[in-house]
mmCIF file of C-alpha atoms in Angstrom:
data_model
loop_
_atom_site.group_PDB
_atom_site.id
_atom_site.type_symbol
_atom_site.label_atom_id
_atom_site.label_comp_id
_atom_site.label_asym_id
_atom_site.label_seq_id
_atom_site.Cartn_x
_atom_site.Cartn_y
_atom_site.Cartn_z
ATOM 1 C CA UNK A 165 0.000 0.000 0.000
ATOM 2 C CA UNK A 166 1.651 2.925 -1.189
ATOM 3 C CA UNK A 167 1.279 6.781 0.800
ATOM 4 C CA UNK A 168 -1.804 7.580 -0.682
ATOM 5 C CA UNK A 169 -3.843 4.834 -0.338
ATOM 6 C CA UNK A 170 -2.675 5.091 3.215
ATOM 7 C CA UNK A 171 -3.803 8.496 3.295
ATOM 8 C CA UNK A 172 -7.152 7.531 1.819
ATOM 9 C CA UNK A 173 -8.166 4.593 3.834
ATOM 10 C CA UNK A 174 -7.046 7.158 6.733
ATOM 11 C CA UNK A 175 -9.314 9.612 6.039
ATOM 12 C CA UNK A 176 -12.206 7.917 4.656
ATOM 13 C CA UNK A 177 -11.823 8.352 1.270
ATOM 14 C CA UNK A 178 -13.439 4.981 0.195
ATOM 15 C CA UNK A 179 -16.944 6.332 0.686
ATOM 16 C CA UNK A 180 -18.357 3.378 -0.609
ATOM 17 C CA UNK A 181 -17.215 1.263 2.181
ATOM 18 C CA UNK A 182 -18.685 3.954 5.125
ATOM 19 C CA UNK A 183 -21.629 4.747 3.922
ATOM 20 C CA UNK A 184 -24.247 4.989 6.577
ATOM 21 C CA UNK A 185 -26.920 2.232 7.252
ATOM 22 C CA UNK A 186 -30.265 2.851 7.825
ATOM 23 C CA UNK A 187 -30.586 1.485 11.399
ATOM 24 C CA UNK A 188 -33.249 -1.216 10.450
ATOM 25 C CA UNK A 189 -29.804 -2.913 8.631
ATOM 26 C CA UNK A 190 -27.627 -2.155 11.932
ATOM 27 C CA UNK A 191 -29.902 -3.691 14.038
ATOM 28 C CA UNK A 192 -32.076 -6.170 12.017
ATOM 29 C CA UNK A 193 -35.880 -6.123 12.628
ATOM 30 C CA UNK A 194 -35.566 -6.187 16.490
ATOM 31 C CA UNK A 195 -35.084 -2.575 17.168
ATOM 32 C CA UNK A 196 -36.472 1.001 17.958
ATOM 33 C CA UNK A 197 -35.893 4.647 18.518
ATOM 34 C CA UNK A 198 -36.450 6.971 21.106
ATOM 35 C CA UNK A 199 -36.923 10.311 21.316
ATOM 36 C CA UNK A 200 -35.208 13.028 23.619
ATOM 37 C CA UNK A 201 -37.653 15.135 24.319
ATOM 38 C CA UNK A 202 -35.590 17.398 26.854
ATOM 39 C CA UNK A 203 -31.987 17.599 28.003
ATOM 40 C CA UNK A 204 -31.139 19.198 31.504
ATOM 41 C CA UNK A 205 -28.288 18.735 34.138
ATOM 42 C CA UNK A 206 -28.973 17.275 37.648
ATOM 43 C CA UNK A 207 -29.068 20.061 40.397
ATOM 44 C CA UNK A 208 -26.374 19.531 42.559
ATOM 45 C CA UNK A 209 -26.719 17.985 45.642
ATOM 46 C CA UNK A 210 -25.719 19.391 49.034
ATOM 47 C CA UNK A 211 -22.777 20.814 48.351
ATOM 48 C CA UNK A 212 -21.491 18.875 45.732
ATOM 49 C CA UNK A 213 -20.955 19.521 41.799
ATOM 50 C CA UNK A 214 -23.980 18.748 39.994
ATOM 51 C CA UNK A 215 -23.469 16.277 37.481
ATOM 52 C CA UNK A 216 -22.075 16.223 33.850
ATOM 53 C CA UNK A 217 -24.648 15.080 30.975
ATOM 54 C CA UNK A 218 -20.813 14.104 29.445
ATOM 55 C CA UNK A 219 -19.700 11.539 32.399
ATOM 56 C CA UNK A 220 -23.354 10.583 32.290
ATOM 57 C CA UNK A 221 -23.438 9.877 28.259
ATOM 58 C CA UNK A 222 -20.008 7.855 29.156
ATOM 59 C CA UNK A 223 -21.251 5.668 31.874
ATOM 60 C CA UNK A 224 -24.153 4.883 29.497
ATOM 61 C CA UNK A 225 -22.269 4.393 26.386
ATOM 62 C CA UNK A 226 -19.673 1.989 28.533
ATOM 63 C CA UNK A 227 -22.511 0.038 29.383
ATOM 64 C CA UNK A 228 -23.853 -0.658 26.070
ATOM 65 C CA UNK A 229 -20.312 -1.529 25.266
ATOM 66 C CA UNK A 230 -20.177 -3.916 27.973
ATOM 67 C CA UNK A 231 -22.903 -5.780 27.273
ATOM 68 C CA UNK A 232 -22.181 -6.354 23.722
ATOM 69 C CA UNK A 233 -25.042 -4.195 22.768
ATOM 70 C CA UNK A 234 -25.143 -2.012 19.405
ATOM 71 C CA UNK A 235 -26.737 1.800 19.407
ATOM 72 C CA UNK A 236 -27.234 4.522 17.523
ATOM 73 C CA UNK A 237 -27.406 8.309 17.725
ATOM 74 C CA UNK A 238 -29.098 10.044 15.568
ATOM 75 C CA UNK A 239 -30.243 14.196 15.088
ATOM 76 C CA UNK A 240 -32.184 15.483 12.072
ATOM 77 C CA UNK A 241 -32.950 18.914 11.197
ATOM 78 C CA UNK A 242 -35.114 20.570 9.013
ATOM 79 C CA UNK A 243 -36.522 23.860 8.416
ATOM 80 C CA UNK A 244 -38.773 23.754 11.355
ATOM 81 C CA UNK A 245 -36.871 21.999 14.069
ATOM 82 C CA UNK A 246 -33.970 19.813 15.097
ATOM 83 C CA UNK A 247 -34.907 16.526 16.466
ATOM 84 C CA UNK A 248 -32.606 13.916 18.901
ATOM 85 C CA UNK A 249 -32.948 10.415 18.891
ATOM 86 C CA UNK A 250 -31.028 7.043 20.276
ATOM 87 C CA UNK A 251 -31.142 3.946 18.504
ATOM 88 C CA UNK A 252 -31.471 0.940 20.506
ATOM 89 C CA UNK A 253 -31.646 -2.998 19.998
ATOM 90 C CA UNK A 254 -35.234 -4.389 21.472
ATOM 91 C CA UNK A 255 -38.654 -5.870 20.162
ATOM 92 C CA UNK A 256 -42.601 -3.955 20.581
ATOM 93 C CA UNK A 257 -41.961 -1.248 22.786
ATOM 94 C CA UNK A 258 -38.466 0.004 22.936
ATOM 95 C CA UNK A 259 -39.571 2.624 25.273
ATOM 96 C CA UNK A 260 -41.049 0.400 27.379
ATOM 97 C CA UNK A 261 -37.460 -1.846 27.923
ATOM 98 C CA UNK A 262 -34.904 1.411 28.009
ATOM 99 C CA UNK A 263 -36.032 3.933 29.282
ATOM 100 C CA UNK A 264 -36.065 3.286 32.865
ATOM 101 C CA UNK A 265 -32.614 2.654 31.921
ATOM 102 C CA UNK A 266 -31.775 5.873 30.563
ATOM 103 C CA UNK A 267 -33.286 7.855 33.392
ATOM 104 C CA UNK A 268 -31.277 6.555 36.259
ATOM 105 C CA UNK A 269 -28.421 7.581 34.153
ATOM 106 C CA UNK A 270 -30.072 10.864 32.635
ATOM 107 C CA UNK A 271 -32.677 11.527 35.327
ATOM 108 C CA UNK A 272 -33.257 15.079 34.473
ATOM 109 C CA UNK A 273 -33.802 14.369 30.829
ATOM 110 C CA UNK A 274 -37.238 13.319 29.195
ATOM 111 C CA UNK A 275 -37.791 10.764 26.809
ATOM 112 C CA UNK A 276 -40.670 9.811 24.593
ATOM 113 C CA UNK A 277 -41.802 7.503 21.231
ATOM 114 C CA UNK A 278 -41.587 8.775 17.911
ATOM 115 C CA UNK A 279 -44.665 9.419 15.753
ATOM 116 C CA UNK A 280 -43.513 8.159 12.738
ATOM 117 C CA UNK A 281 -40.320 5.487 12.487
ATOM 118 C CA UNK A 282 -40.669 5.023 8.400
ATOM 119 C CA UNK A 283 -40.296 9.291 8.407
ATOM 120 C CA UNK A 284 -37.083 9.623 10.592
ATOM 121 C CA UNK A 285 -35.914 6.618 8.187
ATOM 122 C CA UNK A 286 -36.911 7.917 4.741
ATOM 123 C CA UNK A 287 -35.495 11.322 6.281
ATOM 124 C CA UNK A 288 -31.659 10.708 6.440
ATOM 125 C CA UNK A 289 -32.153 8.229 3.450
ATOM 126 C CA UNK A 290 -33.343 11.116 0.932
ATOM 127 C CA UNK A 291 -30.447 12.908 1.428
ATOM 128 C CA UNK A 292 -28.320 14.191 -1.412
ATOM 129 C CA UNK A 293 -25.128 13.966 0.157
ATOM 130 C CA UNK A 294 -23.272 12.292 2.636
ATOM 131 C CA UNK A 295 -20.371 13.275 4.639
ATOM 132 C CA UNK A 296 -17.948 10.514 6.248
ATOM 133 C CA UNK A 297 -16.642 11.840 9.602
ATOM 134 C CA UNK A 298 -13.167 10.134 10.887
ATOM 135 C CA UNK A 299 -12.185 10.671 14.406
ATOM 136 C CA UNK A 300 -14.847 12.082 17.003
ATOM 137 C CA UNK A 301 -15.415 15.816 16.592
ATOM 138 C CA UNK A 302 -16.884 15.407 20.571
ATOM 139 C CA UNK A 303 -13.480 15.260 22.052
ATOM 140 C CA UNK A 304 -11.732 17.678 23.531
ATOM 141 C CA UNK A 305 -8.499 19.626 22.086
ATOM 142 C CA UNK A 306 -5.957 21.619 23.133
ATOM 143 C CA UNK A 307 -4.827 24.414 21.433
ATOM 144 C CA UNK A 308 -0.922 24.484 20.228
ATOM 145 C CA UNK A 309 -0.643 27.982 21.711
ATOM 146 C CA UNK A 310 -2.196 28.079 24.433
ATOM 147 C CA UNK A 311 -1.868 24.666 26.415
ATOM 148 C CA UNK A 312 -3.971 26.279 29.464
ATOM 149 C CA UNK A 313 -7.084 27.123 26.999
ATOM 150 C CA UNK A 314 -8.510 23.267 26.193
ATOM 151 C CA UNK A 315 -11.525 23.203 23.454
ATOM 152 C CA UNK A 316 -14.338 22.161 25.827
ATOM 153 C CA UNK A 317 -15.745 18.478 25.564
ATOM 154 C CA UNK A 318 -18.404 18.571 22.501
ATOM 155 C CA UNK A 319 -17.649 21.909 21.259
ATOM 156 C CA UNK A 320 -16.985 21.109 17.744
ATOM 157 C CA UNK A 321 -20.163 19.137 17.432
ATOM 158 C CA UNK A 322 -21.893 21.630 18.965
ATOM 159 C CA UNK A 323 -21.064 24.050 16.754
ATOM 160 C CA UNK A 324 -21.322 21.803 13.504
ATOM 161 C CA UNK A 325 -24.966 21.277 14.377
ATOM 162 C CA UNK A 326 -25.907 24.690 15.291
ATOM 163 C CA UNK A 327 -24.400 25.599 12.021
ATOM 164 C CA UNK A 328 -26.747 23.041 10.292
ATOM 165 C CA UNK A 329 -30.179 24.534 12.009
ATOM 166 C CA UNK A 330 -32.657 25.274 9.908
ATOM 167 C CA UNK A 331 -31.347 22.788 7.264
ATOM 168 C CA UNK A 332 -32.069 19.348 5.943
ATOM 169 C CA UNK A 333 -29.656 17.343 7.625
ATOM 170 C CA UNK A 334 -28.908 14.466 9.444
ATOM 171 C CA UNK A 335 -26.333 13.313 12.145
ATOM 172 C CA UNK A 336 -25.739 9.357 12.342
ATOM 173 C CA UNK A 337 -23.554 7.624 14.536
ATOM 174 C CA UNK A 338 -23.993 3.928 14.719
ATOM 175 C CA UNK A 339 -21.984 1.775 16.852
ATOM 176 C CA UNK A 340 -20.941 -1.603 17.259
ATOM 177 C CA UNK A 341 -19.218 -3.214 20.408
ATOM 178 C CA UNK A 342 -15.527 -5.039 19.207
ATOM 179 C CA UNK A 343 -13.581 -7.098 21.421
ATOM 180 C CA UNK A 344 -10.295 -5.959 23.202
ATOM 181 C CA UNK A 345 -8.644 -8.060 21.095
ATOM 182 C CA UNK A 346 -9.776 -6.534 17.669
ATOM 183 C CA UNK A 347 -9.183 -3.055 19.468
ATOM 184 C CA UNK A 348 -5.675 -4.138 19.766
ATOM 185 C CA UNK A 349 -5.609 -5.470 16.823
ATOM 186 C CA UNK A 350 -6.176 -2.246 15.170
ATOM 187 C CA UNK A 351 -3.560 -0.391 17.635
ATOM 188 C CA UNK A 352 -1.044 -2.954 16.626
ATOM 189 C CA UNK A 353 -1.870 -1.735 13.316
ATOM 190 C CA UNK A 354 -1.325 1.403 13.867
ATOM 191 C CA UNK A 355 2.205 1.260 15.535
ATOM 192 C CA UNK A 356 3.358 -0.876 12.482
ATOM 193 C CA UNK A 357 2.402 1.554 9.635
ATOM 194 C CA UNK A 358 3.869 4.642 11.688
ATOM 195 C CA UNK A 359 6.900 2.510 11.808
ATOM 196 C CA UNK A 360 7.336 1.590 8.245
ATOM 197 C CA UNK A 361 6.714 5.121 7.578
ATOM 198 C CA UNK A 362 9.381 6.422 9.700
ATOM 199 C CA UNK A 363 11.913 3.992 8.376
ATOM 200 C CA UNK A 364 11.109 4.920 4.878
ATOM 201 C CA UNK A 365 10.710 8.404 5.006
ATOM 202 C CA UNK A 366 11.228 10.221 7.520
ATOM 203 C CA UNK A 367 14.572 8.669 8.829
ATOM 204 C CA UNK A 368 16.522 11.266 11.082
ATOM 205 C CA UNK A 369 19.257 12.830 8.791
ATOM 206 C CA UNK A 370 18.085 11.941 5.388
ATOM 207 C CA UNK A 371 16.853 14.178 2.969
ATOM 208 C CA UNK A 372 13.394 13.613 2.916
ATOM 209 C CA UNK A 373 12.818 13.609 7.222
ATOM 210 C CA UNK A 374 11.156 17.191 6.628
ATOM 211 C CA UNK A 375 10.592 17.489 2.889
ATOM 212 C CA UNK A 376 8.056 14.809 2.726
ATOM 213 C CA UNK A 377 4.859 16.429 2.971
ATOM 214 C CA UNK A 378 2.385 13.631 2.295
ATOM 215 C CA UNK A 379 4.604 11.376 4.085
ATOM 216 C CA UNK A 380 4.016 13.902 7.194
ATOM 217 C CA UNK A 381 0.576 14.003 6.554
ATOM 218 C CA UNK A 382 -0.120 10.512 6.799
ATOM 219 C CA UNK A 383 2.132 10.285 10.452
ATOM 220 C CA UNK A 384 0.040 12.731 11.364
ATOM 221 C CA UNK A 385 -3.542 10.656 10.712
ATOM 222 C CA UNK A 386 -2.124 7.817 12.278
ATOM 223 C CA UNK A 387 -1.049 9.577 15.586
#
């Protein structure tokens, strides 16, 4: 594989290969969505920090992952409103089955059915175009100049979606638990390319260690 297929596997290029299922094919015919009607932050308690919707979404997330358990995530926007939904694995009444679930860990937040499952479907499947994301625009980043000033948690989502309001769009993540041993796997991967790459190109001393620019490029996707 030469630099730029690298570079194109790294970034997504193959668009073929990621693009998004409708979640009826993630899930097969036993699941269901549900709606978030309202988001809001536990009051703190006596003292203490209230709590953060983010460690919240994480101890949820790490569940799912735990238990084997796909999910999805999934916002669409129009011109009238923006609408949140999850995505999760059950038969008849999702609702019914998750969300007691999802209010011990979100127990300020309201939940509710959807009106119309085909519609949310037929929604992000009309689309004209789809987007590929790689990475996870929720995380955090620090800027180069200014260690002390971290981009908060979310930010860049935040502000990808805000820019989208009023629009017909859609958001999907859909996720499926791997096993440690494909994670590392993957890492394994990882370290071996950014070796090669090194050795071939960006050996200390030889003329191409900083005139290499795709070479650079692609050490810097897989860091």
């Amino acid at each position: 594989m030469n630099i730029t297929e690298r570079i194109h596997l790294l970034e997504g290029k193959k668009i073929e290969s990621l693009l998004p299922q409708r979640p009826a094919q993630h899930f097969g015919a036993q699941w269901g969505l549900i709606r978030v009607s309202s988001v809001a932050r536990p009051p703190a308690q006596s003292g203490a920090a209230s709590g953060s919707l983010f460690q919240a979404q994480q101890a949820f997330v790490s569940g799912l992952y735990a238990a084997g358990c796909p999910w999805g995530f999934l916002v669409t926007g129009n011109a009238a409103n923006t609408a949140i939904y999850l995505a999760l694995p059950g038969s008849g009444d999702v609702g019914l089955a998750w969300e007691p679930r999802l209010l011990s860990c979100f127990p300020c937040c309201e939940f509710s059915k959807p009106n119309d499952y085909a519609g949310v479907e037929q929604h992000v499947s009309e689309l004209d175009h789809i987007v590929a994301l790689t990475g996870n625009p929720s995380l955090s980043t620090v800027d180069a100049a200014s260690a002390q000033s971290p981009t908060p948690t979310g930010a860049w989502l935040e502000a990808l979606l805000r820019n989208m309001g009023g629009r017909h769009f859609a958001y999907v993540v859909l996720a499926q638990p791997v096993g440690q041993d494909s994670v590392q796997k993957s890492l394994n991967w990882l370290a071996a390319e950014e070796r090669e790459l090194v050795s071939n190109f960006q050996r200390r001393g030889s003329a191409e260690e900083n005139n290499h620019p795709q070479a650079k490029h692609c050490l810097e996707l897989l860091r």
